[in-house]
Backbone as a ProteinNet text record, in pm:
[ID]
protein_1_A
[PRIMARY]
MPKGYWIARVDVRDAEGYKDYVAAAKLAFDRFDVKFLARGGAHEKAEGPGRDRNVIIEFPSLAAAHDCYHSPEYQRAAAIRQKVADGEIVLVEGF
[TERTIARY]
1318	1140.8	1155.5	1038.9	1015.5	1004.9	1033.6	989.7	874.8	806	648.3	688	604.4	607.2	453.2	463.7	350.8	396.3	344.6	295	189.3	211.8	99	131	1.5	0.8	-101.4	-61.7	-141.5	-134.9	-278.3	-284.1	-332	-202	-253.8	-321.5	-450.8	-539.6	-518.4	-453.4	-419.7	-270.7	-204.2	-61.5	-50.7	-50.1	-100	-154.7	-250.9	-324.8	-241.4	-197	-95	32	47	184.5	151.9	34.8	-42.3	-39.6	-104.8	-83.7	36.5	161.7	246.1	313.1	318.3	337	298.2	159.5	96.9	121.2	161.1	209.4	360.9	438.2	563.1	545.7	436.6	434.2	458.5	352	318.1	457.2	526.5	653.9	767.7	822.1	925.2	895.3	754.3	741	734.4	686	741.6	886.1	985	1065.2	1083.5	1024.2	1016.5	1118.2	1185.8	1257.5	1207.3	1189.8	1148.1	1203.4	1193.6	1252.3	1179.1	1099.1	1041.9	994.9	997.7	906.5	855.1	807.9	751.2	867	906.6	1020.5	965.5	1091.9	1049	996.1	882.1	828.2	790.8	755.4	703	622.3	481.7	356.2	329.8	425.9	401.6	312.8	213.9	79	-18.2	-142.1	-223.4	-239.2	-351.7	-360.1	-214.3	-207.1	-117.2	-133.6	-32	-96.6	75.9	15.9	121.9	244.3	202.7	300.5	320.6	413.5	393.8	540.6	475.9	580.6	544.6	678.2	746	804.5	747.4	768.9	767.9	971.7	985.1	991.2	891.5	881.5	940.2	996.5	1063.3	955.6	834.7	770.1	636.6	565.9	425	325.9	365	292	312.6	434.9	460.2	415.8	407.7	338.8	145.7	111.8	-39.3	-26	5.7	2.9	47	82	129.2	17.1	-24.2	-138.7	-267	-303.6	-388.7	-380.8	-282.8	-234.3	-303.2	-322.9	-393.4	-352.2	-208.6	-131	-163.5	-146.7	-178.7	-328.7	-433	-517.3	-574.8	-476.7	-529.5	-477.1	-375.3	-309.4	-380	-416.6	-486.6	-649.8	-707.9	-779.9	-778.7	-675.7	-631.9	-602.2	-526.8	-501.4	-597.8	-699.7	-830.5	-913.4	-884.5	-981.7	-895.2	-779.8	-643.8	-641	-622.6	-575.4	-662.6	-629.1	-691	-562.5	-590.9	-515.9	-521.9	-449.9	-459.3	-343.8	-341.1	-217.6	-237.6	-108.8	-123.8	-20.9	-49.9	52.5	114.2	241.4	285.2	402.8	405	489.2	620.1	740.5	847.2	931.5	1044.1	1121.5	1178.9
-2267.7	-2222.2	-2089.1	-2118.8	-1980.4	-1835.6	-1728.9	-1624.7	-1532.2	-1465	-1431.5	-1284.4	-1229.6	-1096.7	-1015	-878.1	-784.9	-707	-712	-622.2	-516.7	-386.2	-257.6	-196.8	-138.3	-49.1	81.8	166.8	301.7	412	470.8	626.9	677.6	773.9	854.7	964.9	994.5	1126	1194.2	1161.6	1260.2	1201.8	1292.2	1253.6	1305.2	1367.6	1409.6	1267.2	1250.9	1145.6	1039.3	959.3	876.1	841.8	1004.9	970.7	879.5	893.9	828.4	665.6	635.4	513.4	437.3	500.9	453.6	448.7	539.5	573.6	380.9	418.4	284.1	162	156.5	31.4	10.3	74	16	-70.5	-39	-154.9	-287.6	-281	-430.2	-480	-398.4	-423.6	-455.4	-396.3	-413.7	-535.5	-585.1	-764.4	-855.6	-814.2	-927.4	-916.9	-832.5	-840.1	-832.8	-718.1	-723.7	-657.8	-650	-636.1	-517.9	-387.5	-303.4	-332.3	-326.2	-396.5	-247.3	-200.7	-90.5	-17.9	85.4	172.9	315.8	307.4	459.8	472.1	593.3	589.1	615	641.2	637.4	501.1	496.3	418.8	435.6	329.6	332	297.2	332.4	294.6	205.3	53.7	-3.6	-40	-88.1	-153.2	-114.8	-122.6	-102.4	45	49.9	190.5	223	134.2	174.5	243.7	251.2	354.9	487	558.2	612.1	569.9	491.3	425.3	305.9	226.3	115.3	54.1	-36.2	-120.8	-241.4	-312.8	-451.5	-455.6	-562.9	-598.2	-760.6	-794.5	-918.9	-977.7	-1079.5	-1135	-1289.3	-1351.3	-1466.1	-1552.8	-1563.7	-1675.2	-1627.5	-1656.3	-1665.7	-1647.2	-1722.2	-1718.5	-1620.6	-1595.9	-1428.2	-1317.5	-1321.2	-1191.7	-1226.7	-1338.6	-1356.4	-1307.3	-1370.4	-1318	-1152.1	-1109.1	-938.6	-878.1	-929.7	-879.6	-863.3	-981.9	-1013.7	-966.9	-927.7	-874	-755.9	-767	-683.1	-492.7	-535.5	-418.2	-351.3	-471.7	-366.8	-373.4	-451.8	-411.7	-266.9	-187.4	-55.4	-1.6	-32.7	51.2	72.8	-52.2	-68.5	-6	36.6	107.5	262.3	299.6	449.9	481.9	380.2	376.6	381.4	287.5	301.7	426.1	503.1	644.4	753.4	745.8	820.9	761.6	683.5	632.8	471.3	443.2	376.3	292.5	163.1	73.9	-92.9	-183.5	-302	-364.7	-451.8	-534.7	-694.6	-768.1	-900.8	-941.4	-1088.3	-1117.9	-1242.5	-1246.8	-1327.7	-1448.9	-1596.4	-1655	-1683.6	-1602.8	-1637.3	-1763.8	-1768.4	-1836.6	-1906.9
-992.3	-1030.4	-1080.2	-1140.4	-1266	-1170.2	-1215.1	-1183.9	-1155.1	-1143.3	-1162.3	-1186.3	-1270.5	-1311.8	-1333.6	-1273	-1297.5	-1386.8	-1513.8	-1612.4	-1599.2	-1564.1	-1543.8	-1684.6	-1730.6	-1820.7	-1737.6	-1750.8	-1651	-1722	-1746.3	-1770.4	-1647.9	-1552.8	-1454.6	-1486.6	-1418.3	-1450.2	-1331.1	-1231.1	-1086.1	-1037	-1109.6	-1054.5	-922.8	-847.5	-700.6	-653.9	-646.3	-634.3	-619.2	-718.5	-772.1	-619.3	-627	-512.8	-397.8	-370	-265.9	-272	-385.3	-466.7	-447.9	-479.7	-495.1	-318.6	-266	-109.1	-63.7	-110.6	-30.1	-74.9	-229.5	-282.5	-239	-153.1	-136	-33.6	49.9	182.5	153.1	9.5	-50.4	-102.7	-169.7	-274.4	-150.6	-65.2	22	91.8	121.9	241.5	115	-30.3	-133.2	-188.1	-184.1	-158.7	-413.9	-414.8	-587.3	-620.8	-770.7	-809.6	-975.9	-927.1	-1070.2	-1186.6	-1319.9	-1442.8	-1528.9	-1530.7	-1586.2	-1514.2	-1473.4	-1414.8	-1476.6	-1552.7	-1614.9	-1778.2	-1732.5	-1842.2	-2001.1	-2088.4	-2223.2	-2309	-2406.8	-2458.1	-2572.1	-2702.2	-2806.3	-2818.2	-2885.2	-2882.8	-3030.1	-3031.6	-3153.5	-3213.6	-3136.2	-3185	-3078.5	-3104.6	-3005	-2953.7	-2867.7	-2825.2	-2697.2	-2664	-2545.6	-2407.2	-2339.6	-2193.8	-2188.8	-2098	-2073.7	-1958.8	-1888.5	-1827.6	-1797.9	-1796.5	-1846.7	-1726.5	-1635.9	-1514.2	-1540.2	-1511.1	-1507.7	-1362.8	-1312.3	-1169.1	-1182.5	-1094	-1070.8	-972.5	-933.2	-785.4	-819.1	-710.6	-665.1	-735.4	-776.1	-866.9	-877.1	-969.5	-992.2	-890.1	-775.8	-637.1	-575	-557	-470.5	-538.8	-691.7	-719.8	-740	-712.9	-690	-563.6	-456.6	-339.7	-311	-328.9	-337.4	-406.2	-513.9	-562.8	-480.7	-383.7	-313.1	-140.7	-193.5	-21.4	15.7	167	214.6	199	192.9	177.6	0.2	-84.1	-224.2	-214.5	-212.7	-218.2	-161.4	-56.1	-36.6	-109.1	-149.1	-287.9	-379.1	-423.4	-538.4	-563.2	-444.4	-427.8	-442.3	-402.6	-429.3	-576.7	-631.7	-753.1	-845.5	-887.4	-938.7	-865.9	-800.6	-795.6	-897.6	-927.8	-986.4	-1117	-1159.1	-1309.3	-1357.5	-1478.4	-1547.5	-1597.2	-1621.4	-1648.7	-1661.2	-1646	-1659.2	-1579.9	-1531.6	-1417.4	-1482.4	-1564.8	-1592.5	-1515.8	-1441.5	-1358.5	-1463.9	-1494.3	-1572.1	-1517.3	-1554	-1516.8	-1635.1	-1572.2	-1689.1	-1690.6	-1711.4	-1736.8	-1640.7
[MASK]
+++++++++++++++++++++++++++++++++++++++++++++++++++++++++++++++++++++++++++++++++++++++++++++++

């Protein structure tokens, strides 16, 4: 079965508030057995405007990526994130 991925690009407006998001999101990520492939760190804006923080999260499947995003645990975390950061998240099926 193909893996599923979240690709998130984020500009954090409130670093202290973002810590609350990270703590809340951990509940969902622990439940769905995720693997972080990239989480912040050095990056190069090769094309387009880019964002300051880039995250790639691997899930066992696209369905698991979908279920995690829509879970009550993650939606509580997302509400925090949306107050302290701007960004995009896409869910992608891998190979």
